[in-house]
Amino acid sequence: MTSPLVIKLGGRVLQSASNLERLLTTVQQLALLRPLVLVHGGGDQVEALLLQLGHTSLKVDGQRITPAAQMPIVAGVLAGDVNSQLVALAQQHQLNAVGLTLAAGQSITCDVDANRGAVGIPKPNDATLLQVLLDKNFLPILSSIGSSDSGARLNVNADLAAATVAQLLHADLILLTDVPGILDKNGDLIETILADQADALIADGTVRDGMLVKLNAAVQAARASRRSIAVAGWQDAKALTRLARGEAAGTRIRL
């Protein structure tokens, strides 16, 4: 069986039906090339509802602080609203989608990131459920909701979640963004970043905020899997097809 491809969705692609339609049309074509797993966030949707309900929302280094009291809202948006919408739309594209959390089948376990509240640090654990689904030609769609050893629900950064799922399945990984990849200070695409170069790019401010988390997740996945990891724009179907075939596109993070 061809090795799976894990694709992380987030950003503006989740904010409009037309964006999702465009991306899922591409995903439908990629599914003909190899088994796929989708992992998604939904931070903008979470933030909008938190503000609507009178909660404050804070991020540090691109990652959300999540008080335990906000977890019913976060889980409702990610594992409920966003996940069910993605499953329904994927099925319209003849993709046999199954909606899951990271905790399903104990696929991913989490330590608690005490500095960020009810936030999980994901760890690969048991690939059985996801492998069975892939073997039966299902498309797993995972929300970035995990759980602690004590059964508490945890908010997990979706880039880190996707990197961990890729480690679990020994899969290739594409982290989708709203831009063509990781850009330098002039706004030009950086085609290749060696893992050992990541700290310098972060230190000099070239990579910051949400892209900082993506780069860290990609480096983590590259070191664990010994594969190069791609950061690419969701709008470019041709680039995603090239990546699914193992060809160059976007930014490649490698050892």
Short mmCIF file of C-alpha atoms in Angstrom, two decimals:
data_model
loop_
_atom_site.label_atom_id
_atom_site.label_comp_id
_atom_site.label_asym_id
_atom_site.label_seq_id
_atom_site.Cartn_x
_atom_site.Cartn_y
_atom_site.Cartn_z
CA MET A 1 0.00 0.00 0.00
CA THR A 2 1.27 3.47 -0.86
CA SER A 3 2.31 5.45 2.21
CA PRO A 4 -0.40 7.83 3.45
CA LEU A 5 -0.38 11.58 3.09
CA VAL A 6 -1.51 13.72 6.02
CA ILE A 7 -2.88 17.15 5.09
CA LYS A 8 -3.50 19.85 7.67
CA LEU A 9 -6.29 22.33 6.93
CA GLY A 10 -6.71 25.72 8.58
CA GLY A 11 -6.84 29.44 7.98
CA ARG A 12 -9.08 31.06 5.40
CA VAL A 13 -9.86 27.79 3.63
CA LEU A 14 -12.18 26.90 6.53
CA GLN A 15 -13.97 30.23 6.48
CA SER A 16 -16.01 29.99 3.30
CA ALA A 17 -17.96 27.35 1.43
CA SER A 18 -16.33 28.32 -1.88
CA ASN A 19 -12.83 27.87 -0.44
CA LEU A 20 -13.73 24.46 0.94
CA GLU A 21 -15.35 23.44 -2.34
CA ARG A 22 -12.18 24.37 -4.19
CA LEU A 23 -9.89 22.53 -1.79
CA LEU A 24 -12.02 19.39 -1.55
CA THR A 25 -12.11 19.19 -5.34
CA THR A 26 -8.31 19.01 -5.13
CA VAL A 27 -8.44 16.50 -2.26
CA GLN A 28 -10.73 14.32 -4.38
CA GLN A 29 -8.00 14.18 -7.04
CA LEU A 30 -5.24 13.56 -4.49
CA ALA A 31 -7.20 10.63 -3.06
CA LEU A 32 -6.76 8.88 -6.41
CA LEU A 33 -2.99 9.03 -5.93
CA ARG A 34 -2.60 7.79 -2.35
CA PRO A 35 -4.41 7.28 1.00
CA LEU A 36 -5.20 10.56 2.75
CA VAL A 37 -5.82 11.75 6.29
CA LEU A 38 -7.08 15.29 6.94
CA VAL A 39 -6.35 17.10 10.20
CA HIS A 40 -7.99 20.45 10.83
CA GLY A 41 -8.04 23.34 13.23
CA GLY A 42 -10.51 26.18 13.22
CA GLY A 43 -8.95 28.83 15.39
CA ASP A 44 -10.73 31.74 13.71
CA GLN A 45 -14.11 30.09 14.24
CA VAL A 46 -13.25 29.38 17.88
CA GLU A 47 -12.13 32.97 18.46
CA ALA A 48 -15.26 34.40 16.85
CA LEU A 49 -17.57 32.38 19.09
CA LEU A 50 -15.53 33.08 22.23
CA LEU A 51 -15.74 36.82 21.58
CA GLN A 52 -19.46 36.56 20.78
CA LEU A 53 -20.01 34.87 24.15
CA GLY A 54 -17.96 37.49 26.01
CA HIS A 55 -14.76 35.52 26.54
CA THR A 56 -11.28 36.90 26.03
CA SER A 57 -8.95 35.07 23.66
CA LEU A 58 -5.16 35.11 23.97
CA LYS A 59 -2.37 33.60 21.90
CA VAL A 60 1.32 33.26 22.79
CA ASP A 61 3.82 32.41 20.02
CA GLY A 62 0.95 31.52 17.70
CA GLN A 63 -0.71 29.09 20.14
CA ARG A 64 -3.99 29.71 21.94
CA ILE A 65 -4.27 29.88 25.72
CA THR A 66 -7.30 27.72 26.56
CA PRO A 67 -8.80 27.95 30.07
CA ALA A 68 -10.58 24.71 31.02
CA ALA A 69 -13.86 26.63 31.25
CA GLN A 70 -13.67 27.37 27.51
CA MET A 71 -13.20 23.75 26.41
CA PRO A 72 -16.92 23.05 25.84
CA ILE A 73 -16.92 25.94 23.35
CA VAL A 74 -13.63 24.95 21.70
CA ALA A 75 -14.64 21.30 21.40
CA GLY A 76 -18.09 22.25 20.14
CA VAL A 77 -16.61 24.34 17.34
CA LEU A 78 -13.77 22.01 16.30
CA ALA A 79 -15.06 18.49 16.93
CA GLY A 80 -18.67 19.49 16.28
CA ASP A 81 -19.30 22.30 13.82
CA VAL A 82 -16.11 22.35 11.71
CA ASN A 83 -15.56 18.58 11.67
CA SER A 84 -19.13 17.70 10.75
CA GLN A 85 -19.13 20.32 7.99
CA LEU A 86 -15.93 18.91 6.52
CA VAL A 87 -17.25 15.35 6.65
CA ALA A 88 -20.49 16.35 4.92
CA LEU A 89 -18.72 18.31 2.18
CA ALA A 90 -16.13 15.56 1.65
CA GLN A 91 -18.90 13.03 1.16
CA GLN A 92 -20.41 15.30 -1.50
CA HIS A 93 -17.08 14.89 -3.31
CA GLN A 94 -17.40 11.07 -3.22
CA LEU A 95 -14.88 10.82 -0.39
CA ASN A 96 -15.82 8.22 2.23
CA ALA A 97 -15.14 10.54 5.15
CA VAL A 98 -15.17 9.64 8.84
CA GLY A 99 -15.05 12.37 11.51
CA LEU A 100 -12.83 11.72 14.54
CA THR A 101 -10.97 13.41 17.37
CA LEU A 102 -7.31 12.75 18.07
CA ALA A 103 -8.37 10.55 21.01
CA ALA A 104 -10.42 8.14 18.87
CA GLY A 105 -8.98 4.64 19.16
CA GLN A 106 -6.31 6.15 21.44
CA SER A 107 -4.58 7.20 18.23
CA ILE A 108 -2.93 10.23 19.80
CA THR A 109 -2.40 10.72 23.53
CA CYS A 110 -1.63 14.06 25.14
CA ASP A 111 0.34 15.51 27.99
CA VAL A 112 -1.10 18.70 29.47
CA ASP A 113 0.69 21.95 28.61
CA ALA A 114 0.17 23.58 32.01
CA ASN A 115 1.48 26.92 30.75
CA ARG A 116 -1.42 27.20 28.29
CA GLY A 117 -4.31 25.76 30.31
CA ALA A 118 -6.38 22.95 28.79
CA VAL A 119 -3.91 22.47 25.95
CA GLY A 120 -2.47 19.15 24.88
CA ILE A 121 1.03 18.22 23.81
CA PRO A 122 0.33 15.38 21.36
CA LYS A 123 2.19 12.06 21.21
CA PRO A 124 1.73 9.21 18.70
CA ASN A 125 0.23 6.16 20.38
CA ASP A 126 -1.83 3.58 18.44
CA ALA A 127 -2.22 3.55 14.65
CA THR A 128 -4.70 0.64 14.57
CA LEU A 129 -7.93 2.57 14.02
CA LEU A 130 -6.55 4.94 11.40
CA GLN A 131 -4.79 2.11 9.57
CA VAL A 132 -7.98 0.03 9.46
CA LEU A 133 -9.90 3.00 8.04
CA LEU A 134 -7.26 3.66 5.40
CA ASP A 135 -7.12 -0.02 4.46
CA LYS A 136 -10.91 0.08 3.90
CA ASN A 137 -10.63 3.23 1.73
CA PHE A 138 -12.13 5.62 4.28
CA LEU A 139 -10.92 9.22 4.60
CA PRO A 140 -10.30 10.02 8.30
CA ILE A 141 -10.90 13.69 9.15
CA LEU A 142 -9.48 14.51 12.59
CA SER A 143 -10.27 17.59 14.64
CA SER A 144 -7.47 18.86 16.86
CA ILE A 145 -9.21 17.87 20.09
CA GLY A 146 -7.35 15.43 22.32
CA SER A 147 -7.68 14.14 25.84
CA SER A 148 -5.51 13.77 28.91
CA ASP A 149 -4.81 10.57 30.85
CA SER A 150 -7.53 11.67 33.28
CA GLY A 151 -10.10 12.05 30.49
CA ALA A 152 -10.10 15.85 30.27
CA ARG A 153 -10.60 17.27 26.80
CA LEU A 154 -7.65 19.27 25.49
CA ASN A 155 -7.18 21.80 22.72
CA VAL A 156 -4.22 20.79 20.52
CA ASN A 157 -2.51 23.05 18.02
CA ALA A 158 -3.58 21.62 14.66
CA ASP A 159 -0.13 21.88 13.07
CA LEU A 160 1.39 19.90 15.92
CA ALA A 161 -1.52 17.46 15.80
CA ALA A 162 -1.01 16.86 12.08
CA ALA A 163 2.73 16.36 12.56
CA THR A 164 2.02 13.78 15.27
CA VAL A 165 -0.51 11.92 13.10
CA ALA A 166 2.09 11.83 10.32
CA GLN A 167 4.61 10.34 12.76
CA LEU A 168 2.05 7.76 13.88
CA LEU A 169 1.35 6.60 10.31
CA HIS A 170 4.91 7.04 8.93
CA ALA A 171 3.22 9.36 6.45
CA ASP A 172 4.20 12.36 4.39
CA LEU A 173 2.85 15.68 5.66
CA ILE A 174 1.61 18.86 4.02
CA LEU A 175 0.78 21.84 6.24
CA LEU A 176 -1.55 24.06 4.23
CA THR A 177 -1.37 27.84 4.55
CA ASP A 178 -2.91 30.94 3.02
CA VAL A 179 0.40 31.77 1.28
CA PRO A 180 2.55 29.67 -1.10
CA GLY A 181 4.84 28.50 1.70
CA ILE A 182 7.29 30.00 4.19
CA LEU A 183 8.42 33.41 2.99
CA ASP A 184 11.61 35.35 3.61
CA LYS A 185 11.68 38.96 4.81
CA ASN A 186 11.17 40.18 1.25
CA GLY A 187 8.07 38.07 0.83
CA ASP A 188 9.77 35.56 -1.47
CA LEU A 189 9.24 31.82 -1.13
CA ILE A 190 11.92 29.85 0.71
CA GLU A 191 11.99 26.59 -1.23
CA THR A 192 14.05 24.54 1.25
CA ILE A 193 14.74 24.92 4.97
CA LEU A 194 17.11 22.55 6.73
CA ALA A 195 15.93 21.58 10.22
CA ASP A 196 19.07 23.10 11.74
CA GLN A 197 18.25 26.45 10.10
CA ALA A 198 14.84 26.79 11.74
CA ASP A 199 16.01 28.38 15.00
CA ALA A 200 17.88 31.12 13.15
CA LEU A 201 14.85 31.97 11.01
CA ILE A 202 12.75 32.25 14.15
CA ALA A 203 15.37 34.22 16.07
CA ASP A 204 15.75 36.91 13.39
CA GLY A 205 11.98 37.32 13.01
CA THR A 206 11.72 35.87 9.50
CA VAL A 207 9.28 33.25 10.80
CA ARG A 208 6.82 34.28 13.51
CA ASP A 209 3.28 33.90 14.86
CA GLY A 210 1.31 31.05 13.28
CA MET A 211 4.05 30.23 10.79
CA LEU A 212 6.45 29.73 13.70
CA VAL A 213 4.25 26.88 14.95
CA LYS A 214 4.10 25.39 11.44
CA LEU A 215 7.87 25.44 11.11
CA ASN A 216 8.36 23.86 14.53
CA ALA A 217 5.78 21.18 13.71
CA ALA A 218 7.46 20.48 10.37
CA VAL A 219 10.90 20.19 11.98
CA GLN A 220 9.47 17.86 14.63
CA ALA A 221 7.89 15.66 11.97
CA ALA A 222 10.99 15.67 9.76
CA ARG A 223 13.23 14.58 12.62
CA ALA A 224 10.83 11.87 13.77
CA SER A 225 9.97 10.45 10.35
CA ARG A 226 13.24 11.17 8.51
CA ARG A 227 11.09 12.59 5.67
CA SER A 228 10.92 16.08 4.22
CA ILE A 229 7.79 18.02 5.20
CA ALA A 230 5.97 20.51 2.99
CA VAL A 231 4.37 23.85 3.83
CA ALA A 232 2.25 24.96 0.89
CA GLY A 233 -0.68 27.15 -0.14
CA TRP A 234 -4.08 25.48 -0.33
CA GLN A 235 -5.07 27.50 -3.42
CA ASP A 236 -2.54 25.88 -5.77
CA ALA A 237 -3.98 22.53 -6.88
CA LYS A 238 -1.04 21.83 -9.17
CA ALA A 239 1.45 22.34 -6.34
CA LEU A 240 -0.49 19.99 -4.07
CA THR A 241 -0.61 17.36 -6.79
CA ARG A 242 3.15 17.63 -7.24
CA LEU A 243 3.63 17.20 -3.49
CA ALA A 244 1.35 14.15 -3.43
CA ARG A 245 3.57 12.64 -6.11
CA GLY A 246 6.71 13.39 -4.10
CA GLU A 247 7.78 16.30 -6.31
CA ALA A 248 8.93 19.77 -5.20
CA ALA A 249 6.49 22.57 -4.37
CA GLY A 250 5.96 25.09 -1.58
CA THR A 251 8.59 25.04 1.16
CA ARG A 252 10.29 21.76 2.00
CA ILE A 253 11.63 21.26 5.52
CA ARG A 254 14.22 18.50 5.63
CA LEU A 255 17.14 17.23 7.67
#
